[in-house]
Amino acid sequence: MAKRTKEDAQETRERILDAAIEVFDQRGVSRPSLSEIAELAGVTRGAVYGHFQNKTDLFSALADRIQLPDESLCQAPQQSCDPLGELRTRWLFLYRELMANEQLRRIFTIILMRCEWVPENGEINQRCAQGHAEGTVRLRNLIENAVSVGQLPADLDIQVVVPVIHAGILGLLQEWLMNTEAFNIAEVGARHVEAMIEMLQTSRHLCKQAVHA
């Protein structure tokens, strides 16, 4: 009986999360109430609070179903012998998964396009900012490793490179999520990956010496 009760509670939690995906995707994050999510999930508002402290806690649980863009791309070992290969593999994996996994795609849409930067979303925005900051550190470590093993120029300006990479990744994701029928992100993403890596390897404008050129 105890096992069934635990399974029932987990099923209820997952049903609430599924309902939250639907509501947040359709109406954004700031406007809907937990009552709307409870109604769609077929549970009481009290049941929602039995699993989640507030909307921020619910949003964090959704984000935990996936890894945020910065988190998913930079989990390679910091001292990998092929850091660019690791980055390439994880980059391509992300784009392929977005094509194949509808739930992943919808959660990314919520995080990147439905999460309004308004005061009432303060804690939720903080969660996104924290993921971005942690991803920045991991990405910096990976790029530094690529420089140390000779895959990237020794005078690469990492202060400039990291935001350029972020802009490339998030820009392509948002462009595709606005109209997923416009192009195949797995195919375009494969070319995007190679173009970005080639840019890191060859662009003099990303090197420190460019400042004095």
PDB file of C-alpha atoms in Angstrom:
ATOM      1  CA  MET A   1       0.000   0.000   0.000  1.00  0.00           C
ATOM      2  CA  ALA A   2       2.814   2.396   0.905  1.00  0.00           C
ATOM      3  CA  LYS A   3       4.483   1.677  -2.434  1.00  0.00           C
ATOM      4  CA  ARG A   4       1.244   2.384  -4.311  1.00  0.00           C
ATOM      5  CA  THR A   5       0.787   5.639  -2.382  1.00  0.00           C
ATOM      6  CA  LYS A   6       4.312   6.720  -3.305  1.00  0.00           C
ATOM      7  CA  GLU A   7       3.695   5.828  -6.955  1.00  0.00           C
ATOM      8  CA  ASP A   8       0.406   7.723  -6.922  1.00  0.00           C
ATOM      9  CA  ALA A   9       2.143  10.802  -5.514  1.00  0.00           C
ATOM     10  CA  GLN A  10       4.809  10.629  -8.221  1.00  0.00           C
ATOM     11  CA  GLU A  11       2.162  10.245 -10.919  1.00  0.00           C
ATOM     12  CA  THR A  12       0.329  13.296  -9.547  1.00  0.00           C
ATOM     13  CA  ARG A  13       3.559  15.305  -9.521  1.00  0.00           C
ATOM     14  CA  GLU A  14       4.298  14.393 -13.141  1.00  0.00           C
ATOM     15  CA  ARG A  15       0.724  15.244 -14.154  1.00  0.00           C
ATOM     16  CA  ILE A  16       1.106  18.687 -12.563  1.00  0.00           C
ATOM     17  CA  LEU A  17       4.383  19.227 -14.420  1.00  0.00           C
ATOM     18  CA  ASP A  18       2.796  18.162 -17.707  1.00  0.00           C
ATOM     19  CA  ALA A  19      -0.046  20.623 -17.100  1.00  0.00           C
ATOM     20  CA  ALA A  20       2.456  23.380 -16.275  1.00  0.00           C
ATOM     21  CA  ILE A  21       4.211  22.823 -19.617  1.00  0.00           C
ATOM     22  CA  GLU A  22       0.905  23.239 -21.415  1.00  0.00           C
ATOM     23  CA  VAL A  23      -0.145  26.344 -19.466  1.00  0.00           C
ATOM     24  CA  PHE A  24       3.237  28.100 -19.540  1.00  0.00           C
ATOM     25  CA  ASP A  25       3.708  27.364 -23.235  1.00  0.00           C
ATOM     26  CA  GLN A  26       0.302  28.780 -24.105  1.00  0.00           C
ATOM     27  CA  ARG A  27       0.122  31.751 -21.710  1.00  0.00           C
ATOM     28  CA  GLY A  28       3.635  32.544 -20.525  1.00  0.00           C
ATOM     29  CA  VAL A  29       4.987  32.137 -17.017  1.00  0.00           C
ATOM     30  CA  SER A  30       3.984  35.309 -15.181  1.00  0.00           C
ATOM     31  CA  ARG A  31       0.233  35.438 -15.868  1.00  0.00           C
ATOM     32  CA  PRO A  32      -1.136  31.950 -15.089  1.00  0.00           C
ATOM     33  CA  SER A  33      -1.921  30.964 -11.523  1.00  0.00           C
ATOM     34  CA  LEU A  34      -1.276  27.632  -9.850  1.00  0.00           C
ATOM     35  CA  SER A  35      -5.041  27.177  -9.780  1.00  0.00           C
ATOM     36  CA  GLU A  36      -5.110  27.089 -13.597  1.00  0.00           C
ATOM     37  CA  ILE A  37      -2.398  24.453 -13.611  1.00  0.00           C
ATOM     38  CA  ALA A  38      -4.231  22.448 -10.961  1.00  0.00           C
ATOM     39  CA  GLU A  39      -7.460  22.553 -12.974  1.00  0.00           C
ATOM     40  CA  LEU A  40      -5.749  21.306 -16.133  1.00  0.00           C
ATOM     41  CA  ALA A  41      -3.973  18.573 -14.160  1.00  0.00           C
ATOM     42  CA  GLY A  42      -7.266  17.475 -12.603  1.00  0.00           C
ATOM     43  CA  VAL A  43      -6.081  18.036  -9.033  1.00  0.00           C
ATOM     44  CA  THR A  44      -6.811  20.531  -6.271  1.00  0.00           C
ATOM     45  CA  ARG A  45      -4.740  23.653  -5.675  1.00  0.00           C
ATOM     46  CA  GLY A  46      -3.752  22.086  -2.359  1.00  0.00           C
ATOM     47  CA  ALA A  47      -2.367  19.078  -4.204  1.00  0.00           C
ATOM     48  CA  VAL A  48      -0.107  21.379  -6.225  1.00  0.00           C
ATOM     49  CA  TYR A  49       1.178  22.953  -3.013  1.00  0.00           C
ATOM     50  CA  GLY A  50       1.720  19.462  -1.658  1.00  0.00           C
ATOM     51  CA  HIS A  51       4.407  18.984  -4.300  1.00  0.00           C
ATOM     52  CA  PHE A  52       5.660  22.526  -4.984  1.00  0.00           C
ATOM     53  CA  GLN A  53       6.140  25.471  -2.638  1.00  0.00           C
ATOM     54  CA  ASN A  54       5.231  28.077  -5.250  1.00  0.00           C
ATOM     55  CA  LYS A  55       5.421  28.843  -8.965  1.00  0.00           C
ATOM     56  CA  THR A  56       9.193  29.281  -8.778  1.00  0.00           C
ATOM     57  CA  ASP A  57       9.588  25.804  -7.319  1.00  0.00           C
ATOM     58  CA  LEU A  58       7.356  24.410 -10.066  1.00  0.00           C
ATOM     59  CA  PHE A  59       9.324  26.228 -12.774  1.00  0.00           C
ATOM     60  CA  SER A  60      12.614  24.901 -11.350  1.00  0.00           C
ATOM     61  CA  ALA A  61      11.247  21.370 -11.461  1.00  0.00           C
ATOM     62  CA  LEU A  62      10.399  21.880 -15.136  1.00  0.00           C
ATOM     63  CA  ALA A  63      13.888  23.172 -15.850  1.00  0.00           C
ATOM     64  CA  ASP A  64      15.312  20.140 -14.043  1.00  0.00           C
ATOM     65  CA  ARG A  65      13.567  17.884 -16.561  1.00  0.00           C
ATOM     66  CA  ILE A  66      16.134  19.144 -19.031  1.00  0.00           C
ATOM     67  CA  GLN A  67      19.420  20.991 -18.887  1.00  0.00           C
ATOM     68  CA  LEU A  68      19.395  24.650 -19.785  1.00  0.00           C
ATOM     69  CA  PRO A  69      21.282  25.544 -22.959  1.00  0.00           C
ATOM     70  CA  ASP A  70      24.429  26.641 -21.148  1.00  0.00           C
ATOM     71  CA  GLU A  71      24.298  23.610 -18.873  1.00  0.00           C
ATOM     72  CA  SER A  72      23.852  21.053 -21.637  1.00  0.00           C
ATOM     73  CA  LEU A  73      26.712  22.228 -23.823  1.00  0.00           C
ATOM     74  CA  CYS A  74      29.534  22.458 -21.340  1.00  0.00           C
ATOM     75  CA  GLN A  75      29.558  19.318 -19.241  1.00  0.00           C
ATOM     76  CA  ALA A  76      32.715  17.975 -20.867  1.00  0.00           C
ATOM     77  CA  PRO A  77      35.643  17.150 -18.554  1.00  0.00           C
ATOM     78  CA  GLN A  78      37.660  20.309 -18.007  1.00  0.00           C
ATOM     79  CA  GLN A  79      40.905  18.557 -18.999  1.00  0.00           C
ATOM     80  CA  SER A  80      39.618  16.670 -22.028  1.00  0.00           C
ATOM     81  CA  CYS A  81      42.244  15.910 -24.674  1.00  0.00           C
ATOM     82  CA  ASP A  82      39.695  16.939 -27.326  1.00  0.00           C
ATOM     83  CA  PRO A  83      37.631  19.795 -25.864  1.00  0.00           C
ATOM     84  CA  LEU A  84      36.408  21.030 -29.254  1.00  0.00           C
ATOM     85  CA  GLY A  85      35.311  17.496 -30.099  1.00  0.00           C
ATOM     86  CA  GLU A  86      33.373  17.384 -26.831  1.00  0.00           C
ATOM     87  CA  LEU A  87      31.768  20.735 -27.574  1.00  0.00           C
ATOM     88  CA  ARG A  88      30.890  19.635 -31.119  1.00  0.00           C
ATOM     89  CA  THR A  89      29.341  16.360 -29.898  1.00  0.00           C
ATOM     90  CA  ARG A  90      27.205  18.013 -27.246  1.00  0.00           C
ATOM     91  CA  TRP A  91      26.179  20.853 -29.530  1.00  0.00           C
ATOM     92  CA  LEU A  92      24.980  18.414 -32.207  1.00  0.00           C
ATOM     93  CA  PHE A  93      23.259  16.254 -29.600  1.00  0.00           C
ATOM     94  CA  LEU A  94      21.264  19.238 -28.352  1.00  0.00           C
ATOM     95  CA  TYR A  95      20.064  20.159 -31.855  1.00  0.00           C
ATOM     96  CA  ARG A  96      19.117  16.545 -32.688  1.00  0.00           C
ATOM     97  CA  GLU A  97      17.261  16.113 -29.412  1.00  0.00           C
ATOM     98  CA  LEU A  98      15.252  19.279 -30.012  1.00  0.00           C
ATOM     99  CA  MET A  99      14.071  17.841 -33.329  1.00  0.00           C
ATOM    100  CA  ALA A 100      13.113  14.491 -31.808  1.00  0.00           C
ATOM    101  CA  ASN A 101      11.787  15.354 -28.338  1.00  0.00           C
ATOM    102  CA  GLU A 102       8.621  17.469 -28.220  1.00  0.00           C
ATOM    103  CA  GLN A 103       8.668  17.908 -24.439  1.00  0.00           C
ATOM    104  CA  LEU A 104      12.270  19.108 -24.546  1.00  0.00           C
ATOM    105  CA  ARG A 105      11.324  21.544 -27.298  1.00  0.00           C
ATOM    106  CA  ARG A 106       8.382  22.944 -25.340  1.00  0.00           C
ATOM    107  CA  ILE A 107      10.384  23.405 -22.143  1.00  0.00           C
ATOM    108  CA  PHE A 108      13.114  25.214 -24.076  1.00  0.00           C
ATOM    109  CA  THR A 109      10.390  27.405 -25.586  1.00  0.00           C
ATOM    110  CA  ILE A 110       9.093  28.245 -22.110  1.00  0.00           C
ATOM    111  CA  ILE A 111      12.551  29.062 -20.771  1.00  0.00           C
ATOM    112  CA  LEU A 112      13.755  31.070 -23.759  1.00  0.00           C
ATOM    113  CA  MET A 113      10.535  32.686 -25.016  1.00  0.00           C
ATOM    114  CA  ARG A 114       7.724  32.509 -22.446  1.00  0.00           C
ATOM    115  CA  CYS A 115       9.550  33.563 -19.300  1.00  0.00           C
ATOM    116  CA  GLU A 116       8.907  37.291 -19.107  1.00  0.00           C
ATOM    117  CA  TRP A 117      11.532  39.442 -17.390  1.00  0.00           C
ATOM    118  CA  VAL A 118       9.089  41.217 -15.092  1.00  0.00           C
ATOM    119  CA  PRO A 119       9.288  41.843 -11.307  1.00  0.00           C
ATOM    120  CA  GLU A 120       6.840  39.068 -10.427  1.00  0.00           C
ATOM    121  CA  ASN A 121       9.139  36.575 -12.139  1.00  0.00           C
ATOM    122  CA  GLY A 122      12.116  37.664 -10.066  1.00  0.00           C
ATOM    123  CA  GLU A 123      12.964  34.293  -8.520  1.00  0.00           C
ATOM    124  CA  ILE A 124      12.317  32.449 -11.789  1.00  0.00           C
ATOM    125  CA  ASN A 125      14.563  34.840 -13.688  1.00  0.00           C
ATOM    126  CA  GLN A 126      17.185  34.356 -11.006  1.00  0.00           C
ATOM    127  CA  ARG A 127      17.033  30.602 -11.626  1.00  0.00           C
ATOM    128  CA  CYS A 128      17.669  31.192 -15.343  1.00  0.00           C
ATOM    129  CA  ALA A 129      20.466  33.668 -14.605  1.00  0.00           C
ATOM    130  CA  GLN A 130      22.117  31.183 -12.260  1.00  0.00           C
ATOM    131  CA  GLY A 131      22.085  28.496 -14.929  1.00  0.00           C
ATOM    132  CA  HIS A 132      23.565  30.963 -17.406  1.00  0.00           C
ATOM    133  CA  ALA A 133      26.336  31.960 -14.985  1.00  0.00           C
ATOM    134  CA  GLU A 134      27.238  28.360 -14.213  1.00  0.00           C
ATOM    135  CA  GLY A 135      27.245  27.533 -17.916  1.00  0.00           C
ATOM    136  CA  THR A 136      29.524  30.504 -18.563  1.00  0.00           C
ATOM    137  CA  VAL A 137      32.095  29.147 -16.113  1.00  0.00           C
ATOM    138  CA  ARG A 138      31.989  25.679 -17.679  1.00  0.00           C
ATOM    139  CA  LEU A 139      32.224  27.084 -21.199  1.00  0.00           C
ATOM    140  CA  ARG A 140      35.165  29.282 -20.224  1.00  0.00           C
ATOM    141  CA  ASN A 141      36.955  26.260 -18.754  1.00  0.00           C
ATOM    142  CA  LEU A 142      36.358  24.258 -21.922  1.00  0.00           C
ATOM    143  CA  ILE A 143      37.630  27.042 -24.200  1.00  0.00           C
ATOM    144  CA  GLU A 144      40.701  27.544 -21.998  1.00  0.00           C
ATOM    145  CA  ASN A 145      41.355  23.808 -22.264  1.00  0.00           C
ATOM    146  CA  ALA A 146      41.059  23.990 -26.066  1.00  0.00           C
ATOM    147  CA  VAL A 147      43.634  26.774 -26.066  1.00  0.00           C
ATOM    148  CA  SER A 148      45.972  24.817 -23.772  1.00  0.00           C
ATOM    149  CA  VAL A 149      45.970  21.739 -26.043  1.00  0.00           C
ATOM    150  CA  GLY A 150      46.529  23.821 -29.162  1.00  0.00           C
ATOM    151  CA  GLN A 151      43.080  23.488 -30.738  1.00  0.00           C
ATOM    152  CA  LEU A 152      42.500  27.252 -30.551  1.00  0.00           C
ATOM    153  CA  PRO A 153      44.899  30.214 -30.923  1.00  0.00           C
ATOM    154  CA  ALA A 154      47.054  30.959 -27.899  1.00  0.00           C
ATOM    155  CA  ASP A 155      46.064  34.645 -27.971  1.00  0.00           C
ATOM    156  CA  LEU A 156      42.330  33.988 -28.221  1.00  0.00           C
ATOM    157  CA  ASP A 157      40.406  36.616 -26.244  1.00  0.00           C
ATOM    158  CA  ILE A 158      38.223  34.366 -24.097  1.00  0.00           C
ATOM    159  CA  GLN A 159      36.437  37.381 -22.574  1.00  0.00           C
ATOM    160  CA  VAL A 160      35.056  38.059 -26.050  1.00  0.00           C
ATOM    161  CA  VAL A 161      34.678  34.472 -27.226  1.00  0.00           C
ATOM    162  CA  VAL A 162      32.316  33.252 -24.476  1.00  0.00           C
ATOM    163  CA  PRO A 163      29.508  35.790 -25.124  1.00  0.00           C
ATOM    164  CA  VAL A 164      29.942  35.304 -28.881  1.00  0.00           C
ATOM    165  CA  ILE A 165      29.359  31.563 -28.476  1.00  0.00           C
ATOM    166  CA  HIS A 166      26.358  32.160 -26.201  1.00  0.00           C
ATOM    167  CA  ALA A 167      24.846  34.551 -28.721  1.00  0.00           C
ATOM    168  CA  GLY A 168      25.309  32.021 -31.520  1.00  0.00           C
ATOM    169  CA  ILE A 169      23.735  29.162 -29.611  1.00  0.00           C
ATOM    170  CA  LEU A 170      20.770  31.032 -28.174  1.00  0.00           C
ATOM    171  CA  GLY A 171      20.182  33.003 -31.355  1.00  0.00           C
ATOM    172  CA  LEU A 172      19.816  29.872 -33.472  1.00  0.00           C
ATOM    173  CA  LEU A 173      17.612  28.214 -30.848  1.00  0.00           C
ATOM    174  CA  GLN A 174      15.267  31.184 -30.638  1.00  0.00           C
ATOM    175  CA  GLU A 175      15.147  31.605 -34.416  1.00  0.00           C
ATOM    176  CA  TRP A 176      14.049  27.982 -34.797  1.00  0.00           C
ATOM    177  CA  LEU A 177      11.631  27.967 -31.863  1.00  0.00           C
ATOM    178  CA  MET A 178       9.783  30.944 -33.363  1.00  0.00           C
ATOM    179  CA  ASN A 179       8.977  28.774 -36.397  1.00  0.00           C
ATOM    180  CA  THR A 180      10.020  25.134 -36.163  1.00  0.00           C
ATOM    181  CA  GLU A 181       8.834  24.528 -39.737  1.00  0.00           C
ATOM    182  CA  ALA A 182      11.226  27.108 -41.188  1.00  0.00           C
ATOM    183  CA  PHE A 183      14.248  24.814 -41.198  1.00  0.00           C
ATOM    184  CA  ASN A 184      15.646  21.586 -39.774  1.00  0.00           C
ATOM    185  CA  ILE A 185      17.672  22.625 -36.744  1.00  0.00           C
ATOM    186  CA  ALA A 186      19.626  19.363 -36.725  1.00  0.00           C
ATOM    187  CA  GLU A 187      20.841  19.957 -40.286  1.00  0.00           C
ATOM    188  CA  VAL A 188      21.370  23.703 -40.011  1.00  0.00           C
ATOM    189  CA  GLY A 189      22.808  23.232 -36.527  1.00  0.00           C
ATOM    190  CA  ALA A 190      25.468  20.839 -37.846  1.00  0.00           C
ATOM    191  CA  ARG A 191      26.716  23.548 -40.219  1.00  0.00           C
ATOM    192  CA  HIS A 192      26.379  26.149 -37.497  1.00  0.00           C
ATOM    193  CA  VAL A 193      28.641  24.113 -35.214  1.00  0.00           C
ATOM    194  CA  GLU A 194      31.375  23.810 -37.821  1.00  0.00           C
ATOM    195  CA  ALA A 195      31.115  27.490 -38.735  1.00  0.00           C
ATOM    196  CA  MET A 196      31.409  28.563 -35.096  1.00  0.00           C
ATOM    197  CA  ILE A 197      34.425  26.329 -34.471  1.00  0.00           C
ATOM    198  CA  GLU A 198      36.080  27.535 -37.682  1.00  0.00           C
ATOM    199  CA  MET A 199      35.473  31.118 -36.572  1.00  0.00           C
ATOM    200  CA  LEU A 200      37.113  30.441 -33.203  1.00  0.00           C
ATOM    201  CA  GLN A 201      40.120  28.920 -34.917  1.00  0.00           C
ATOM    202  CA  THR A 202      40.683  31.517 -37.631  1.00  0.00           C
ATOM    203  CA  SER A 203      39.093  34.895 -36.865  1.00  0.00           C
ATOM    204  CA  ARG A 204      41.724  37.487 -35.949  1.00  0.00           C
ATOM    205  CA  HIS A 205      38.921  39.649 -34.526  1.00  0.00           C
ATOM    206  CA  LEU A 206      38.550  37.164 -31.666  1.00  0.00           C
ATOM    207  CA  CYS A 207      42.221  37.409 -30.717  1.00  0.00           C
ATOM    208  CA  LYS A 208      43.687  39.847 -28.205  1.00  0.00           C
ATOM    209  CA  GLN A 209      45.960  41.355 -30.816  1.00  0.00           C
ATOM    210  CA  ALA A 210      42.872  42.566 -32.707  1.00  0.00           C
ATOM    211  CA  VAL A 211      42.407  45.225 -30.018  1.00  0.00           C
ATOM    212  CA  HIS A 212      45.648  46.861 -31.114  1.00  0.00           C
ATOM    213  CA  ALA A 213      45.251  46.262 -34.848  1.00  0.00           C
TER     214      ALA A 213
END
